[in-house]
Structure formats: C-alpha cells, structure tokens
Amino acid sequence: MAALKRITSLTRALATITSTSRPCLQHATRKTFFTYVNEPSMPIPDKKPCWLKTADEAIVQAELDSDQVVYVQGAAATPVELLRAMTDYGVSCDVRNVRLYHMHLEGPAPFAKPENAKHFRSISLFIGGNVRSAVNTGNADCVPIFLHEIPRLFKEGYVKPDISLIHVSPPDEKGYCSFGTSIDCARSAVSYSKRVIALVNKYMPRTFGDALIHESHLDFAVEHHIPLPVHPMKAPSEAEQMIGKHIAENLVANGATLQLGIGSIPDAILSLLGNHKDLGIHSEMFSDGVVDLVNKGCITNNKKTIHQGRIVGSFCVGSEKLYEFMDNNPFIEMLAVDYVNDPRIIAKQPKMTAINSCIEVDITGQICADSIGTKMYSGFGGQLDFITGAAMSEDRQGKPIIALQSVTSKGQSKIQPVLTSGAGVVTNRAVVRYVVTEQGIASLFGKSLQQRAYELIQVAHPDHREALEKAAFERLKVMPAP
C-alpha cells in the first residue's frame, strides 16, 4: 500500500510541472568524471540551470528518494521554502529515511516534527533551537565536530550528498551567484553533491571571497524573493553590560584582531569599543555591532597580518542593517570555515582576542558549551578553534576569553565545583586563559588547581562563594588560595 500511495502521489506531483519545465529532467543524472567540475567558481561548459517556477517542482525534478543524503545551507541563508517543499513531498510520497546534514538552521523545521521521523532524520553539525527537541527525544541526531573540520566530511567522502539545498543571490551578467551570508561548509558540500537546488533571492547580499558560485553548478533554480531571517540587537542586561565593560577596558588592546559571535554579550563588548583604534575582525561570524565600529573608524583591519584591510567571516545572522552593509562590499571577505577557523591561521593574527560563551565552568576551568547535563544544546562550533588559535598566537599577545553571567536566570551558579553529570567538555582547562563574569576577570594561565579555584570563586556570584569554597576544599583537599 505504501508503494502504491507513493506512485499515486508522485504521479500527481509530476502533473503539476509545466510543459516548459519537463526538459529539465535531463539534468537529473549528474555529471561524469570528465564533465563534472567541483570548483564552484569555475563555469561548467555548456551547462545552465533549469529554472522552475516553484520549490515543489524543483524537489520533484531532483528526484528526492528514500535513503538519500541531503545537505542544507544554514544560518541566515537557510532555504526555508525548499525545506517546506521537501517535507511536503517526502510525506505525500512516503519517502523514507532521508538524512539531512546541516548546521544551525533558521525558521521552521517541519522535517523534524515527531510525525515525520520515518521520512527524515536531521543530523546537526551544530544544533539550532528548531531541532533541539528532536535531538533530545531521539528523533534527530548530531555530530560532535570542530567547525573547521566540517568541510572534510564532504571533501573526504564521509558524507556524500545526493542533493544540496542552497540559497543564493541572483546571477550577475557573467552568471555568478553568491552564497551571501553563509559560506561555512556550503561550498564544500555543493562541490561534492550530485544535484544542487538553489533558492535564488534578490534579498540575499552579494558577498565576495569564497562566496561566488557559477550558475552552471546549479541543476535547478527557483526564484523566491523574501527578506532574510533577522536577529535584531537587544539591549544588554546590567550584568551583560558589566561583562562587556570588563573585557573592553581590560582585555581588548588597540590593534587587536577580534573574534566574537552574536548575542547580548558580544553586542555589549562592541558597544564599548568606540575609543579603540585599528581593530580587526577575523571571526566565524559577526553581528550588527561591527557595522557601527566600522562607521566610527574603529575597525580598520590595518594591523592584520593576513587579509589586511578586510573583515573576514564565514557566516552570519543579524538585522537588515547588517545585510545591507555586507551587500556588494569588498571590505568583507566571506571565506570557507576550514580556513577561517583553522587555528594555524587564527594564530597569525596580531593580538588575537577570541571571546566565547559557555553554559557552565567548573572550579578547575573546564568549559561546557554544548550541553546541559546529558541534554544536547548546541555543538562544538568554533569555540575551541578560536580559543586554541588565540592561545597559539605567534606574537604571544593572544587572549582566549570565556565570558558568561555568574548565574542562570533561576539564580543557579554557572561556576560549579564539578560539571553537571553528563555535561560535555568543549574547551579543556589547559587552554583557557581568562574567564569573565559581571563580577570580574579570572586569570587562569599558569595557575595551579588551588589558584584556579580561588580565581573562579572570586568571579562567582557572592551568594554562591561560600558554598563553592567548601566544595572546592572537599574536592581539592585544600582551601582555594591565590
């Protein structure tokens, strides 16, 4: 019955395709070794994309089938309409066990609903909020992996996509589209995918660096013009503002190269750097606060040793102001994440200052950033890439920083005697240099366990310090001391 249902649904889906679209079926069988060029910026001779009217047609034409592997571009470039069409088709045609590889996705994730578990299995390379529940209930999965190593999955054949779903800017007069806001691992996934479906959107910023892809690499293209997902800046809390003040005034030097993500703490830090000079950006992602510092002349990138005079990033999510700033702007280079996050490249930057957050830290400096106990929350991401790169800095002036509020929203201490049972260690205690809360700065490099416990208890919330001292004595058999 399932097979009959699928045949009936497929017949109905094919009937919706216009007669002008039918010749595109010749593209369904992908290139041989002699015709397939896996460098996205190099045109494939005598090949053009098949332009279709709807995402539904594109999914049908690409012949989505059971047991296939699909790559999905993420962050602000999430092809939401293609995901909707893919899910509808998979359910109506009873397609089974399609594995979706992706980083953090924006927008709805209908494929991750419990009722669709037999059709699709999401495998996150970095978990977003829209699939977190599915991961923790067994309806989805995740891969613990350094961000800079994700492209290897595709290049070395660990993951072999049958279809890639991407989101690009319209082609220019020479046929070049741009991956826009999200290069990360998209370039490598597309390079090794059998078929590529692109959502083509005039709202996607046209960016440079590794972002360009020639239209001949697109098998099926659908115009779908809607604004990108936005994450507007929020006013930081008093505690977040104080964290930003500690870091901006004490740990960020003039001429430093910065890595920081998005959120209230990075925004608070950036808002307090208005008197700094010649700052640079080399970061997997960046946010709206960077735009303001560029406009003030604080970010010049003039002191950078490589990519001098350029902001370097790999993906982003922000406001319309950020997307407008990125569009057609040669001041920004969007590069593949295996380069941007390579600790050896990071270490070359002057005064490399890497600022990352976490879920909790124990009194010896172990950092948990990907789980709450046994419950998965996000992923390794690029934290250890940049913490390691800053620690390895060639000028010996790098600063690896972990920034967090001292307590949770429920008043529980984020500095713990031991990590919560089941919590994963993303950054080990040997590489952590600074831990910053609203209470102050803990300097850990070269410190013993006794000294580390003292430093960290000093930046814990006052309500929890006495209990932490007692727990530290119980664990270390000695009282914390400087």
Short mmCIF file of C-alpha atoms in Angstrom, two decimals:
data_model
loop_
_atom_site.label_atom_id
_atom_site.label_comp_id
_atom_site.label_asym_id
_atom_site.label_seq_id
_atom_site.Cartn_x
_atom_site.Cartn_y
_atom_site.Cartn_z
CA MET A 1 0.00 0.00 0.00
CA ALA A 2 2.85 2.39 0.83
CA ALA A 3 4.39 1.84 -2.60
CA LEU A 4 1.04 2.38 -4.32
CA LYS A 5 0.48 5.56 -2.31
CA ARG A 6 3.91 6.82 -3.33
CA ILE A 7 3.36 6.09 -7.02
CA THR A 8 0.00 7.89 -6.92
CA SER A 9 1.47 10.90 -5.12
CA LEU A 10 4.45 11.06 -7.46
CA THR A 11 2.15 10.98 -10.49
CA ARG A 12 0.14 13.83 -9.03
CA ALA A 13 3.31 15.82 -8.28
CA LEU A 14 4.69 15.33 -11.77
CA ALA A 15 1.40 16.50 -13.23
CA THR A 16 1.91 19.88 -11.60
CA ILE A 17 5.09 20.52 -13.56
CA THR A 18 4.59 22.78 -16.55
CA SER A 19 5.43 21.61 -20.03
CA THR A 20 8.26 24.15 -20.20
CA SER A 21 9.82 22.53 -17.15
CA ARG A 22 9.80 18.95 -18.41
CA PRO A 23 13.06 19.17 -20.42
CA CYS A 24 14.85 19.77 -17.11
CA LEU A 25 14.57 16.07 -16.33
CA GLN A 26 17.64 15.56 -18.50
CA HIS A 27 19.69 17.25 -15.75
CA ALA A 28 18.71 14.69 -13.12
CA THR A 29 21.63 12.37 -13.93
CA ARG A 30 24.68 14.26 -12.69
CA LYS A 31 27.99 14.62 -14.47
CA THR A 32 30.68 12.02 -15.06
CA PHE A 33 34.31 12.47 -14.01
CA PHE A 34 35.09 14.14 -17.33
CA THR A 35 32.25 16.67 -17.23
CA TYR A 36 31.89 17.36 -13.52
CA VAL A 37 33.87 20.35 -12.24
CA ASN A 38 33.81 20.58 -8.45
CA GLU A 39 35.21 24.11 -8.15
CA PRO A 40 32.05 26.26 -7.76
CA SER A 41 33.59 29.41 -9.24
CA MET A 42 34.70 27.62 -12.43
CA PRO A 43 31.96 27.50 -15.10
CA ILE A 44 30.89 24.10 -16.39
CA PRO A 45 30.92 24.32 -20.21
CA ASP A 46 27.55 24.13 -21.98
CA LYS A 47 25.53 23.80 -18.78
CA LYS A 48 22.88 26.12 -17.40
CA PRO A 49 20.46 25.70 -14.52
CA CYS A 50 16.92 24.56 -15.09
CA TRP A 51 14.75 27.46 -13.93
CA LEU A 52 11.49 26.36 -12.32
CA LYS A 53 8.52 28.27 -11.01
CA THR A 54 8.16 26.65 -7.60
CA ALA A 55 10.20 24.88 -4.96
CA ASP A 56 7.80 21.94 -5.22
CA GLU A 57 8.72 21.44 -8.88
CA ALA A 58 12.41 21.55 -8.03
CA ILE A 59 12.12 18.82 -5.40
CA VAL A 60 10.23 16.59 -7.85
CA GLN A 61 12.71 17.24 -10.66
CA ALA A 62 15.67 16.45 -8.39
CA GLU A 63 14.09 13.05 -7.71
CA LEU A 64 14.25 13.07 -3.93
CA ASP A 65 14.10 9.43 -2.87
CA SER A 66 14.34 7.16 0.15
CA ASP A 67 17.73 6.66 1.83
CA GLN A 68 19.25 9.72 0.18
CA VAL A 69 21.56 12.25 1.83
CA VAL A 70 20.62 15.93 1.62
CA TYR A 71 22.79 18.89 2.64
CA VAL A 72 21.02 22.10 3.74
CA GLN A 73 22.71 25.51 3.88
CA GLY A 74 22.13 27.26 7.20
CA ALA A 75 22.05 30.40 9.33
CA ALA A 76 20.56 33.44 7.52
CA ALA A 77 20.82 31.50 4.22
CA THR A 78 18.51 28.69 5.32
CA PRO A 79 16.38 27.86 2.21
CA VAL A 80 13.13 27.75 4.18
CA GLU A 81 10.87 27.37 1.14
CA LEU A 82 12.89 24.42 -0.19
CA LEU A 83 12.67 22.72 3.21
CA ARG A 84 8.91 23.20 3.19
CA ALA A 85 8.61 21.71 -0.30
CA MET A 86 10.96 18.84 0.54
CA THR A 87 8.94 17.94 3.63
CA ASP A 88 5.62 18.10 1.80
CA TYR A 89 6.93 15.90 -1.00
CA GLY A 90 8.58 13.42 1.34
CA VAL A 91 5.44 12.96 3.39
CA SER A 92 2.99 12.81 0.46
CA CYS A 93 5.17 10.37 -1.49
CA ASP A 94 6.12 8.34 1.58
CA VAL A 95 9.84 8.85 1.07
CA ARG A 96 11.72 7.15 3.92
CA ASN A 97 14.95 7.68 5.84
CA VAL A 98 16.26 10.81 4.13
CA ARG A 99 19.25 12.04 6.13
CA LEU A 100 19.65 15.82 6.34
CA TYR A 101 23.07 17.24 7.20
CA HIS A 102 23.13 20.87 8.25
CA MET A 103 24.47 23.45 10.67
CA HIS A 104 22.18 25.76 12.65
CA LEU A 105 19.01 26.46 10.64
CA GLU A 106 16.71 29.47 10.84
CA GLY A 107 12.92 29.34 10.52
CA PRO A 108 10.57 26.37 10.91
CA ALA A 109 11.85 22.81 10.67
CA PRO A 110 8.82 20.74 9.58
CA PHE A 111 11.01 17.75 8.75
CA ALA A 112 11.92 17.47 12.46
CA LYS A 113 8.35 17.00 13.69
CA PRO A 114 7.85 13.67 15.51
CA GLU A 115 5.26 12.53 12.95
CA ASN A 116 7.85 12.93 10.17
CA ALA A 117 10.57 10.87 11.86
CA LYS A 118 10.14 7.94 9.47
CA HIS A 119 10.62 10.24 6.48
CA PHE A 120 13.51 12.47 7.58
CA ARG A 121 16.35 12.26 10.06
CA SER A 122 18.06 15.54 10.85
CA ILE A 123 21.78 15.26 11.62
CA SER A 124 23.03 18.56 13.02
CA LEU A 125 26.63 19.66 12.68
CA PHE A 126 25.64 22.44 15.10
CA ILE A 127 22.25 22.24 16.81
CA GLY A 128 19.75 25.08 16.44
CA GLY A 129 16.68 25.71 18.55
CA ASN A 130 14.30 24.37 15.91
CA VAL A 131 15.73 20.82 16.06
CA ARG A 132 16.96 20.71 19.68
CA SER A 133 13.88 18.90 20.97
CA ALA A 134 14.09 16.34 18.16
CA VAL A 135 17.74 15.62 19.01
CA ASN A 136 16.98 15.13 22.69
CA THR A 137 13.99 12.85 22.05
CA GLY A 138 15.86 10.58 19.65
CA ASN A 139 14.08 11.80 16.50
CA ALA A 140 17.22 13.54 15.25
CA ASP A 141 20.95 13.29 15.80
CA CYS A 142 24.08 15.44 15.92
CA VAL A 143 27.79 15.15 15.13
CA PRO A 144 30.36 16.39 17.66
CA ILE A 145 32.92 18.08 15.41
CA PHE A 146 35.17 21.12 15.26
CA LEU A 147 33.75 23.73 12.93
CA HIS A 148 36.96 23.90 10.89
CA GLU A 149 36.75 20.16 10.17
CA ILE A 150 33.17 20.08 8.83
CA PRO A 151 34.18 20.64 5.17
CA ARG A 152 36.33 17.50 5.43
CA LEU A 153 33.16 15.43 5.79
CA PHE A 154 32.30 16.27 2.19
CA LYS A 155 35.78 16.55 0.70
CA GLU A 156 36.89 13.17 2.05
CA GLY A 157 33.64 11.33 1.41
CA TYR A 158 32.40 10.80 4.96
CA VAL A 159 29.15 12.44 3.85
CA LYS A 160 28.11 12.12 0.19
CA PRO A 161 25.15 14.41 -0.59
CA ASP A 162 22.73 13.29 -3.25
CA ILE A 163 21.09 16.74 -3.16
CA SER A 164 22.18 20.10 -1.77
CA LEU A 165 19.60 22.77 -0.92
CA ILE A 166 21.13 26.24 -1.02
CA HIS A 167 20.13 29.92 -1.03
CA VAL A 168 21.96 32.39 -3.29
CA SER A 169 21.84 35.85 -4.80
CA PRO A 170 20.70 36.26 -8.45
CA PRO A 171 23.37 35.64 -11.10
CA ASP A 172 25.26 38.64 -12.44
CA GLU A 173 25.96 39.32 -16.12
CA LYS A 174 28.67 36.65 -16.10
CA GLY A 175 26.48 34.07 -14.42
CA TYR A 176 27.91 34.29 -10.91
CA CYS A 177 25.67 33.96 -7.86
CA SER A 178 26.81 34.43 -4.26
CA PHE A 179 26.33 32.20 -1.23
CA GLY A 180 25.80 35.51 0.55
CA THR A 181 25.62 35.31 4.31
CA SER A 182 26.70 31.68 4.74
CA ILE A 183 29.79 30.18 3.15
CA ASP A 184 30.87 27.97 6.09
CA CYS A 185 30.71 24.40 4.72
CA ALA A 186 28.23 25.13 1.90
CA ARG A 187 30.94 25.48 -0.71
CA SER A 188 32.45 22.06 0.00
CA ALA A 189 29.04 20.37 0.25
CA VAL A 190 27.94 21.73 -3.13
CA SER A 191 31.27 20.77 -4.69
CA TYR A 192 30.63 17.11 -3.89
CA SER A 193 26.86 16.94 -4.32
CA LYS A 194 25.20 15.02 -7.17
CA ARG A 195 22.44 17.62 -7.60
CA VAL A 196 22.07 21.19 -6.43
CA ILE A 197 18.79 23.04 -5.93
CA ALA A 198 19.11 26.79 -5.37
CA LEU A 199 16.63 29.26 -4.00
CA VAL A 200 17.51 32.50 -5.80
CA ASN A 201 16.65 35.58 -3.77
CA LYS A 202 17.25 39.26 -4.56
CA TYR A 203 17.40 39.95 -0.80
CA MET A 204 20.48 37.74 -0.38
CA PRO A 205 23.54 40.01 -0.03
CA ARG A 206 26.12 39.59 -2.74
CA THR A 207 29.36 38.86 -0.90
CA PHE A 208 32.89 38.08 -2.02
CA GLY A 209 35.85 35.90 -1.04
CA ASP A 210 34.83 32.25 -1.36
CA ALA A 211 31.19 33.21 -1.83
CA LEU A 212 30.88 33.11 -5.61
CA ILE A 213 29.32 30.13 -7.38
CA HIS A 214 28.72 29.99 -11.12
CA GLU A 215 25.14 29.29 -12.14
CA SER A 216 26.27 26.26 -14.15
CA HIS A 217 26.73 24.42 -10.85
CA LEU A 218 23.03 24.80 -10.11
CA ASP A 219 20.94 21.96 -11.50
CA PHE A 220 17.59 23.51 -10.54
CA ALA A 221 16.89 27.12 -9.61
CA VAL A 222 13.77 28.75 -8.19
CA GLU A 223 13.25 32.49 -7.75
CA HIS A 224 11.82 33.22 -4.32
CA HIS A 225 12.24 36.79 -3.12
CA ILE A 226 11.67 37.23 0.61
CA PRO A 227 13.70 39.09 3.28
CA LEU A 228 16.23 37.03 5.21
CA PRO A 229 15.69 35.97 8.84
CA VAL A 230 16.73 38.72 11.25
CA HIS A 231 18.13 38.78 14.77
CA PRO A 232 17.82 42.41 15.87
CA MET A 233 20.17 43.68 18.57
CA LYS A 234 18.73 43.58 22.08
CA ALA A 235 19.69 45.92 24.86
CA PRO A 236 22.12 44.08 27.17
CA SER A 237 21.19 43.48 30.79
CA GLU A 238 23.11 45.21 33.57
CA ALA A 239 25.20 42.06 34.09
CA GLU A 240 25.94 41.72 30.37
CA GLN A 241 26.92 45.37 30.18
CA MET A 242 29.34 44.87 33.08
CA ILE A 243 30.90 41.83 31.38
CA GLY A 244 31.35 43.92 28.25
CA LYS A 245 32.98 46.69 30.31
CA HIS A 246 35.47 44.30 31.94
CA ILE A 247 36.52 42.90 28.57
CA ALA A 248 36.56 46.15 26.58
CA GLU A 249 38.55 48.08 29.19
CA ASN A 250 40.99 45.37 30.28
CA LEU A 251 41.40 42.71 27.61
CA VAL A 252 40.96 44.36 24.20
CA ALA A 253 44.03 46.32 23.07
CA ASN A 254 44.32 48.81 20.23
CA GLY A 255 45.24 46.95 17.05
CA ALA A 256 43.70 43.69 18.29
CA THR A 257 42.01 41.22 15.96
CA LEU A 258 38.65 40.13 17.36
CA GLN A 259 36.52 37.02 17.20
CA LEU A 260 33.10 37.12 18.79
CA GLY A 261 29.71 35.74 17.95
CA ILE A 262 26.21 37.14 18.19
CA GLY A 263 24.17 37.87 21.28
CA SER A 264 23.89 40.39 24.06
CA ILE A 265 27.39 39.92 25.49
CA PRO A 266 29.24 40.39 22.15
CA ASP A 267 26.98 43.35 21.40
CA ALA A 268 27.77 44.85 24.82
CA ILE A 269 31.51 44.45 24.19
CA LEU A 270 31.33 46.01 20.73
CA SER A 271 29.29 48.95 22.02
CA LEU A 272 32.10 49.82 24.44
CA LEU A 273 34.96 49.79 21.93
CA GLY A 274 34.23 53.21 20.44
CA ASN A 275 37.53 54.68 21.65
CA HIS A 276 39.70 51.83 20.37
CA LYS A 277 41.86 52.14 17.26
CA ASP A 278 42.75 49.89 14.34
CA LEU A 279 40.74 46.88 15.43
CA GLY A 280 40.39 43.96 13.05
CA ILE A 281 37.81 41.21 12.60
CA HIS A 282 38.67 37.58 11.88
CA SER A 283 35.64 35.67 13.11
CA GLU A 284 33.50 32.75 12.01
CA MET A 285 30.51 35.06 12.44
CA PHE A 286 29.85 38.69 13.29
CA SER A 287 26.90 40.92 14.11
CA ASP A 288 25.47 44.42 13.78
CA GLY A 289 27.85 45.89 16.34
CA VAL A 290 30.67 45.52 13.82
CA VAL A 291 28.88 47.86 11.41
CA ASP A 292 28.78 50.67 13.97
CA LEU A 293 32.50 50.33 14.74
CA VAL A 294 33.37 50.38 11.04
CA ASN A 295 31.35 53.55 10.59
CA LYS A 296 33.16 55.13 13.56
CA GLY A 297 36.55 54.25 12.09
CA CYS A 298 37.46 51.91 14.97
CA ILE A 299 37.58 48.79 12.80
CA THR A 300 40.11 49.29 10.02
CA ASN A 301 41.81 45.86 9.84
CA ASN A 302 45.03 47.77 9.13
CA LYS A 303 47.11 45.86 11.68
CA LYS A 304 46.14 42.39 10.48
CA THR A 305 48.98 40.28 9.12
CA ILE A 306 46.82 38.44 6.58
CA HIS A 307 43.71 39.78 4.86
CA GLN A 308 44.91 43.22 5.86
CA GLY A 309 42.22 45.84 5.39
CA ARG A 310 39.42 43.25 5.23
CA ILE A 311 36.83 41.86 7.64
CA VAL A 312 36.94 38.06 7.46
CA GLY A 313 33.91 35.92 8.32
CA SER A 314 32.22 32.70 7.29
CA PHE A 315 28.53 33.11 8.15
CA CYS A 316 26.23 35.49 9.97
CA VAL A 317 22.76 36.29 11.20
CA GLY A 318 21.76 39.84 12.03
CA SER A 319 19.45 42.68 11.11
CA GLU A 320 18.65 44.21 7.74
CA LYS A 321 21.30 46.83 8.55
CA LEU A 322 23.96 44.13 8.65
CA TYR A 323 22.78 42.53 5.39
CA GLU A 324 22.79 45.91 3.64
CA PHE A 325 26.31 46.55 4.94
CA MET A 326 27.50 43.20 3.56
CA ASP A 327 25.91 43.59 0.13
CA ASN A 328 28.44 44.19 -2.64
CA ASN A 329 31.00 45.31 -0.06
CA PRO A 330 34.64 44.39 -0.89
CA PHE A 331 35.64 45.38 2.67
CA ILE A 332 34.23 41.97 3.71
CA GLU A 333 35.62 38.59 2.69
CA MET A 334 33.35 35.63 3.39
CA LEU A 335 35.59 32.57 3.39
CA ALA A 336 35.19 28.83 3.88
CA VAL A 337 35.16 27.77 7.52
CA ASP A 338 38.02 25.28 7.18
CA TYR A 339 40.22 28.32 6.50
CA VAL A 340 38.64 30.92 8.78
CA ASN A 341 38.60 28.58 11.78
CA ASP A 342 41.95 26.92 11.19
CA PRO A 343 43.84 27.55 14.47
CA ARG A 344 47.08 28.00 12.50
CA ILE A 345 45.52 30.86 10.51
CA ILE A 346 43.95 32.36 13.63
CA ALA A 347 47.32 32.29 15.40
CA LYS A 348 48.83 34.56 12.73
CA GLN A 349 46.55 37.48 13.61
CA PRO A 350 48.01 40.25 15.81
CA LYS A 351 46.77 40.37 19.42
CA MET A 352 44.16 37.74 18.57
CA THR A 353 41.34 38.16 21.08
CA ALA A 354 38.82 35.32 20.99
CA ILE A 355 35.66 35.87 23.04
CA ASN A 356 33.30 32.94 23.51
CA SER A 357 30.49 31.98 25.87
CA CYS A 358 29.59 28.79 27.69
CA ILE A 359 26.89 27.04 29.70
CA GLU A 360 28.97 26.34 32.81
CA VAL A 361 32.57 26.11 34.05
CA ASP A 362 33.99 24.06 36.91
CA ILE A 363 36.47 25.35 39.51
CA THR A 364 39.42 23.94 37.55
CA GLY A 365 38.49 25.77 34.33
CA GLN A 366 36.79 23.03 32.31
CA ILE A 367 34.29 24.62 29.91
CA CYS A 368 30.95 23.07 28.97
CA ALA A 369 29.39 24.81 25.97
CA ASP A 370 27.38 22.20 24.07
CA SER A 371 25.08 20.50 26.57
CA ILE A 372 23.07 20.98 29.74
CA GLY A 373 23.95 17.79 31.55
CA THR A 374 23.09 14.99 29.14
CA LYS A 375 20.75 17.18 27.08
CA MET A 376 22.40 18.44 23.90
CA TYR A 377 22.07 22.18 23.40
CA SER A 378 24.29 23.34 20.52
CA GLY A 379 27.62 21.85 19.46
CA PHE A 380 31.38 22.33 19.44
CA GLY A 381 31.09 25.10 16.88
CA GLY A 382 34.19 27.23 16.57
CA GLN A 383 34.90 27.85 20.24
CA LEU A 384 37.92 25.58 20.58
CA ASP A 385 39.17 26.55 17.11
CA PHE A 386 39.50 30.18 18.19
CA ILE A 387 40.46 29.59 21.82
CA THR A 388 43.31 27.38 20.59
CA GLY A 389 44.30 29.81 17.83
CA ALA A 390 44.44 32.73 20.26
CA ALA A 391 46.45 30.66 22.76
CA MET A 392 48.89 29.74 19.95
CA SER A 393 49.21 33.35 18.76
CA GLU A 394 52.52 33.93 17.03
CA ASP A 395 53.02 37.31 18.69
CA ARG A 396 52.28 35.81 22.14
CA GLN A 397 49.68 38.51 22.74
CA GLY A 398 46.59 36.44 22.06
CA LYS A 399 43.80 36.33 24.63
CA PRO A 400 41.43 33.32 24.77
CA ILE A 401 38.40 34.53 26.76
CA ILE A 402 35.29 32.77 28.07
CA ALA A 403 32.50 35.21 29.01
CA LEU A 404 29.36 34.28 30.94
CA GLN A 405 26.98 35.61 33.55
CA SER A 406 27.72 34.24 37.00
CA VAL A 407 24.21 32.83 37.49
CA THR A 408 21.39 31.41 35.39
CA SER A 409 18.01 33.09 35.05
CA LYS A 410 16.94 30.95 38.04
CA GLY A 411 19.82 32.15 40.19
CA GLN A 412 21.91 28.96 39.98
CA SER A 413 25.67 29.41 39.81
CA LYS A 414 27.26 28.83 36.42
CA ILE A 415 30.58 28.27 38.18
CA GLN A 416 30.34 24.79 39.67
CA PRO A 417 32.56 22.56 41.84
CA VAL A 418 32.22 19.90 39.14
CA LEU A 419 30.40 19.99 35.82
CA THR A 420 26.85 18.69 35.78
CA SER A 421 26.71 14.93 35.31
CA GLY A 422 26.80 14.16 31.59
CA ALA A 423 27.99 17.64 30.58
CA GLY A 424 30.47 17.69 27.71
CA VAL A 425 33.83 19.46 27.90
CA VAL A 426 34.23 21.61 24.79
CA THR A 427 37.28 23.59 25.93
CA ASN A 428 39.74 21.90 28.27
CA ARG A 429 41.24 23.63 31.28
CA ALA A 430 44.78 23.75 29.86
CA VAL A 431 43.85 26.17 27.06
CA VAL A 432 41.56 28.55 28.98
CA ARG A 433 43.26 31.85 29.85
CA TYR A 434 40.52 34.19 31.05
CA VAL A 435 37.01 33.64 32.44
CA VAL A 436 34.96 36.83 32.74
CA THR A 437 31.67 37.38 34.56
CA GLU A 438 29.96 40.56 35.71
CA GLN A 439 31.91 40.09 38.97
CA GLY A 440 35.32 40.44 37.35
CA ILE A 441 38.11 38.64 35.47
CA ALA A 442 39.66 35.31 36.46
CA SER A 443 43.16 34.89 35.02
CA LEU A 444 43.97 31.17 34.82
CA PHE A 445 47.10 30.70 32.72
CA GLY A 446 49.89 29.02 34.66
CA LYS A 447 47.74 28.70 37.78
CA SER A 448 47.51 25.56 39.92
CA LEU A 449 44.18 23.89 40.69
CA GLN A 450 44.16 25.63 44.08
CA GLN A 451 44.81 29.01 42.47
CA ARG A 452 42.29 28.42 39.69
CA ALA A 453 39.59 27.59 42.20
CA TYR A 454 40.38 30.84 44.04
CA GLU A 455 40.28 32.93 40.85
CA LEU A 456 36.99 31.43 39.67
CA ILE A 457 35.29 31.70 43.05
CA GLN A 458 36.19 35.41 43.09
CA VAL A 459 34.16 35.94 39.90
CA ALA A 460 31.25 33.76 41.05
CA HIS A 461 28.13 35.44 42.39
CA PRO A 462 28.60 36.44 46.07
CA ASP A 463 25.59 34.32 47.06
CA HIS A 464 27.44 31.17 45.97
CA ARG A 465 31.05 31.82 47.00
CA GLU A 466 30.92 30.24 50.45
CA ALA A 467 29.35 27.04 49.12
CA LEU A 468 31.91 26.92 46.32
CA GLU A 469 34.79 27.31 48.79
CA LYS A 470 33.50 24.38 50.86
CA ALA A 471 33.01 22.25 47.74
CA ALA A 472 36.46 23.20 46.48
CA PHE A 473 38.04 22.08 49.75
CA GLU A 474 36.14 18.80 49.56
CA ARG A 475 37.35 18.23 46.00
CA LEU A 476 40.93 19.52 46.24
CA LYS A 477 41.61 18.79 49.95
CA VAL A 478 42.98 22.29 50.28
CA MET A 479 41.37 25.71 50.59
CA PRO A 480 41.41 27.86 47.42
CA ALA A 481 44.17 30.47 47.65
CA PRO A 482 45.96 32.91 45.29
#
